[in-house]
Amino acid sequence: MRKILRKTVRPVAASGILSSEHFPAEFQDDFLVLNTIGFLGIKRYGITVDENGDVTGTEEADLLRSPRDRNFRPTDLEIGGDGALYVSDWQNIIIGHMQHNVRDPSRDHEYGRIYRITAKDRPLM
């Protein structure tokens, strides 16, 4: 089994391909990895296919990172009709698999966030 890219984060909540004419050429068809523990943000990998059809991923600069908000939990992404990238954020202090009681008052059942990411100085679609 051949690896496509070197894994540097875990666990991954979601992943996807960035394909929107709104973003610059260097972002097109990048593989995005959303991470919710440890590294809190979105990793970006440039994907190349060689003449034999082998696919390789090269880690690029992070698309989004939250060094201060320890509750930032990116969980999904979508490209909107306007070409912007929309990212849902679970935004929860508790992430465990039942290390905390289901009734723990710190467990948030009401709030989350959605981010709209656009490329600066580029028109939307």
PDB file of C-alpha atoms in Angstrom:
ATOM      1  CA  MET A   1       0.000   0.000   0.000  1.00  0.00           C
ATOM      2  CA  ARG A   2       1.403   3.387  -1.023  1.00  0.00           C
ATOM      3  CA  LYS A   3       0.805   6.528   1.026  1.00  0.00           C
ATOM      4  CA  ILE A   4      -0.386   9.620  -0.791  1.00  0.00           C
ATOM      5  CA  LEU A   5       0.768  12.057   1.887  1.00  0.00           C
ATOM      6  CA  ARG A   6       2.530  12.134   5.232  1.00  0.00           C
ATOM      7  CA  LYS A   7      -0.012  12.201   8.053  1.00  0.00           C
ATOM      8  CA  THR A   8       0.795  14.987  10.542  1.00  0.00           C
ATOM      9  CA  VAL A   9      -2.502  15.372  12.415  1.00  0.00           C
ATOM     10  CA  ARG A  10      -5.239  13.265  13.916  1.00  0.00           C
ATOM     11  CA  PRO A  11      -8.144  12.726  14.123  1.00  0.00           C
ATOM     12  CA  VAL A  12      -9.667  14.078  10.958  1.00  0.00           C
ATOM     13  CA  ALA A  13     -13.281  15.251  11.149  1.00  0.00           C
ATOM     14  CA  ALA A  14     -13.615  15.801   7.404  1.00  0.00           C
ATOM     15  CA  SER A  15     -11.646  16.318   4.235  1.00  0.00           C
ATOM     16  CA  GLY A  16     -12.305  17.638   0.770  1.00  0.00           C
ATOM     17  CA  ILE A  17     -10.906  19.106  -2.418  1.00  0.00           C
ATOM     18  CA  LEU A  18     -10.798  22.882  -2.873  1.00  0.00           C
ATOM     19  CA  SER A  19     -12.142  23.617  -6.336  1.00  0.00           C
ATOM     20  CA  SER A  20     -13.439  27.139  -6.853  1.00  0.00           C
ATOM     21  CA  GLU A  21     -12.488  29.761  -9.434  1.00  0.00           C
ATOM     22  CA  HIS A  22     -12.696  32.325  -6.635  1.00  0.00           C
ATOM     23  CA  PHE A  23      -9.424  31.037  -5.145  1.00  0.00           C
ATOM     24  CA  PRO A  24      -6.004  31.581  -6.775  1.00  0.00           C
ATOM     25  CA  ALA A  25      -4.471  28.900  -9.020  1.00  0.00           C
ATOM     26  CA  GLU A  26      -2.064  27.692  -6.314  1.00  0.00           C
ATOM     27  CA  PHE A  27      -5.066  26.604  -4.185  1.00  0.00           C
ATOM     28  CA  GLN A  28      -6.946  24.782  -6.940  1.00  0.00           C
ATOM     29  CA  ASP A  29      -7.550  21.080  -6.338  1.00  0.00           C
ATOM     30  CA  ASP A  30      -5.736  21.151  -2.987  1.00  0.00           C
ATOM     31  CA  PHE A  31      -6.707  18.439  -0.525  1.00  0.00           C
ATOM     32  CA  LEU A  32      -8.003  19.952   2.727  1.00  0.00           C
ATOM     33  CA  VAL A  33      -7.938  18.119   6.070  1.00  0.00           C
ATOM     34  CA  LEU A  34     -10.040  19.434   8.978  1.00  0.00           C
ATOM     35  CA  ASN A  35      -8.645  18.572  12.395  1.00  0.00           C
ATOM     36  CA  THR A  36     -10.352  18.853  15.795  1.00  0.00           C
ATOM     37  CA  ILE A  37      -7.761  17.697  18.366  1.00  0.00           C
ATOM     38  CA  GLY A  38      -4.206  18.951  18.862  1.00  0.00           C
ATOM     39  CA  PHE A  39      -3.830  20.997  15.693  1.00  0.00           C
ATOM     40  CA  LEU A  40      -7.084  22.953  15.471  1.00  0.00           C
ATOM     41  CA  GLY A  41      -7.506  24.008  11.898  1.00  0.00           C
ATOM     42  CA  ILE A  42      -7.376  23.078   8.233  1.00  0.00           C
ATOM     43  CA  LYS A  43      -4.279  21.521   6.669  1.00  0.00           C
ATOM     44  CA  ARG A  44      -3.690  22.000   2.940  1.00  0.00           C
ATOM     45  CA  TYR A  45      -1.924  19.563   0.634  1.00  0.00           C
ATOM     46  CA  GLY A  46      -1.014  20.185  -2.986  1.00  0.00           C
ATOM     47  CA  ILE A  47      -1.856  17.117  -5.058  1.00  0.00           C
ATOM     48  CA  THR A  48       0.200  16.027  -8.072  1.00  0.00           C
ATOM     49  CA  VAL A  49      -0.267  13.113 -10.436  1.00  0.00           C
ATOM     50  CA  ASP A  50       2.808  11.848 -12.274  1.00  0.00           C
ATOM     51  CA  GLU A  51       3.017  10.249 -15.723  1.00  0.00           C
ATOM     52  CA  ASN A  52       2.346   6.811 -14.194  1.00  0.00           C
ATOM     53  CA  GLY A  53      -0.817   8.015 -12.490  1.00  0.00           C
ATOM     54  CA  ASP A  54       0.751   7.970  -9.007  1.00  0.00           C
ATOM     55  CA  VAL A  55      -0.759  10.599  -6.718  1.00  0.00           C
ATOM     56  CA  THR A  56       1.377  12.496  -4.213  1.00  0.00           C
ATOM     57  CA  GLY A  57       0.383  15.083  -1.622  1.00  0.00           C
ATOM     58  CA  THR A  58       2.745  17.836  -0.470  1.00  0.00           C
ATOM     59  CA  GLU A  59       1.934  19.740   2.701  1.00  0.00           C
ATOM     60  CA  GLU A  60       1.440  23.448   2.008  1.00  0.00           C
ATOM     61  CA  ALA A  61       0.861  26.367   4.371  1.00  0.00           C
ATOM     62  CA  ASP A  62      -2.136  25.820   6.674  1.00  0.00           C
ATOM     63  CA  LEU A  63      -5.366  27.190   5.240  1.00  0.00           C
ATOM     64  CA  LEU A  64      -6.783  28.051   8.664  1.00  0.00           C
ATOM     65  CA  ARG A  65      -5.475  27.673  12.196  1.00  0.00           C
ATOM     66  CA  SER A  66      -6.688  28.694  15.627  1.00  0.00           C
ATOM     67  CA  PRO A  67      -3.746  29.013  18.010  1.00  0.00           C
ATOM     68  CA  ARG A  68      -5.749  30.771  20.756  1.00  0.00           C
ATOM     69  CA  ASP A  69      -9.313  29.391  20.636  1.00  0.00           C
ATOM     70  CA  ARG A  70      -8.970  25.871  22.080  1.00  0.00           C
ATOM     71  CA  ASN A  71     -12.676  25.238  21.365  1.00  0.00           C
ATOM     72  CA  PHE A  72     -12.288  25.637  17.590  1.00  0.00           C
ATOM     73  CA  ARG A  73     -13.356  22.315  16.047  1.00  0.00           C
ATOM     74  CA  PRO A  74     -13.685  22.481  12.226  1.00  0.00           C
ATOM     75  CA  THR A  75     -15.993  19.639  11.242  1.00  0.00           C
ATOM     76  CA  ASP A  76     -17.082  20.074   7.618  1.00  0.00           C
ATOM     77  CA  LEU A  77     -16.584  22.221   4.534  1.00  0.00           C
ATOM     78  CA  GLU A  78     -18.534  23.195   1.441  1.00  0.00           C
ATOM     79  CA  ILE A  79     -17.963  25.494  -1.521  1.00  0.00           C
ATOM     80  CA  GLY A  80     -20.860  27.928  -1.729  1.00  0.00           C
ATOM     81  CA  GLY A  81     -22.568  29.171  -4.874  1.00  0.00           C
ATOM     82  CA  ASP A  82     -20.536  32.371  -4.486  1.00  0.00           C
ATOM     83  CA  GLY A  83     -17.260  30.392  -4.668  1.00  0.00           C
ATOM     84  CA  ALA A  84     -16.352  31.028  -1.012  1.00  0.00           C
ATOM     85  CA  LEU A  85     -15.344  28.174   1.283  1.00  0.00           C
ATOM     86  CA  TYR A  86     -17.746  27.620   4.188  1.00  0.00           C
ATOM     87  CA  VAL A  87     -16.470  25.768   7.262  1.00  0.00           C
ATOM     88  CA  SER A  88     -18.619  24.553  10.134  1.00  0.00           C
ATOM     89  CA  ASP A  89     -17.117  24.764  13.615  1.00  0.00           C
ATOM     90  CA  TRP A  90     -18.446  22.462  16.321  1.00  0.00           C
ATOM     91  CA  GLN A  91     -17.033  24.963  18.884  1.00  0.00           C
ATOM     92  CA  ASN A  92     -17.093  22.786  21.973  1.00  0.00           C
ATOM     93  CA  ILE A  93     -14.826  22.471  24.982  1.00  0.00           C
ATOM     94  CA  ILE A  94     -15.648  18.768  25.425  1.00  0.00           C
ATOM     95  CA  ILE A  95     -14.593  16.416  22.657  1.00  0.00           C
ATOM     96  CA  GLY A  96     -14.102  13.145  24.496  1.00  0.00           C
ATOM     97  CA  HIS A  97     -15.619   9.757  23.942  1.00  0.00           C
ATOM     98  CA  MET A  98     -17.501   9.713  27.229  1.00  0.00           C
ATOM     99  CA  GLN A  99     -14.590  10.807  29.437  1.00  0.00           C
ATOM    100  CA  HIS A 100     -17.125  13.426  30.504  1.00  0.00           C
ATOM    101  CA  ASN A 101     -20.656  12.722  31.626  1.00  0.00           C
ATOM    102  CA  VAL A 102     -23.337  13.329  29.010  1.00  0.00           C
ATOM    103  CA  ARG A 103     -24.914  15.802  31.454  1.00  0.00           C
ATOM    104  CA  ASP A 104     -21.664  17.718  32.042  1.00  0.00           C
ATOM    105  CA  PRO A 105     -22.682  21.414  32.058  1.00  0.00           C
ATOM    106  CA  SER A 106     -19.631  22.268  29.927  1.00  0.00           C
ATOM    107  CA  ARG A 107     -21.060  20.229  27.048  1.00  0.00           C
ATOM    108  CA  ASP A 108     -22.546  22.708  24.571  1.00  0.00           C
ATOM    109  CA  HIS A 109     -25.684  21.580  22.741  1.00  0.00           C
ATOM    110  CA  GLU A 110     -26.730  24.971  21.345  1.00  0.00           C
ATOM    111  CA  TYR A 111     -23.876  26.818  19.709  1.00  0.00           C
ATOM    112  CA  GLY A 112     -21.509  26.464  16.805  1.00  0.00           C
ATOM    113  CA  ARG A 113     -20.098  28.708  14.129  1.00  0.00           C
ATOM    114  CA  ILE A 114     -19.856  28.867  10.365  1.00  0.00           C
ATOM    115  CA  TYR A 115     -16.901  30.610   8.770  1.00  0.00           C
ATOM    116  CA  ARG A 116     -16.899  32.045   5.281  1.00  0.00           C
ATOM    117  CA  ILE A 117     -13.393  31.991   3.818  1.00  0.00           C
ATOM    118  CA  THR A 118     -12.655  34.143   0.793  1.00  0.00           C
ATOM    119  CA  ALA A 119      -9.533  35.068  -1.159  1.00  0.00           C
ATOM    120  CA  LYS A 120      -8.537  38.655  -0.542  1.00  0.00           C
ATOM    121  CA  ASP A 121      -8.947  41.035  -3.499  1.00  0.00           C
ATOM    122  CA  ARG A 122     -10.562  38.380  -5.720  1.00  0.00           C
ATOM    123  CA  PRO A 123     -14.120  38.644  -6.994  1.00  0.00           C
ATOM    124  CA  LEU A 124     -16.715  36.170  -5.834  1.00  0.00           C
ATOM    125  CA  MET A 125     -18.553  34.144  -8.434  1.00  0.00           C
TER     126      MET A 125
END
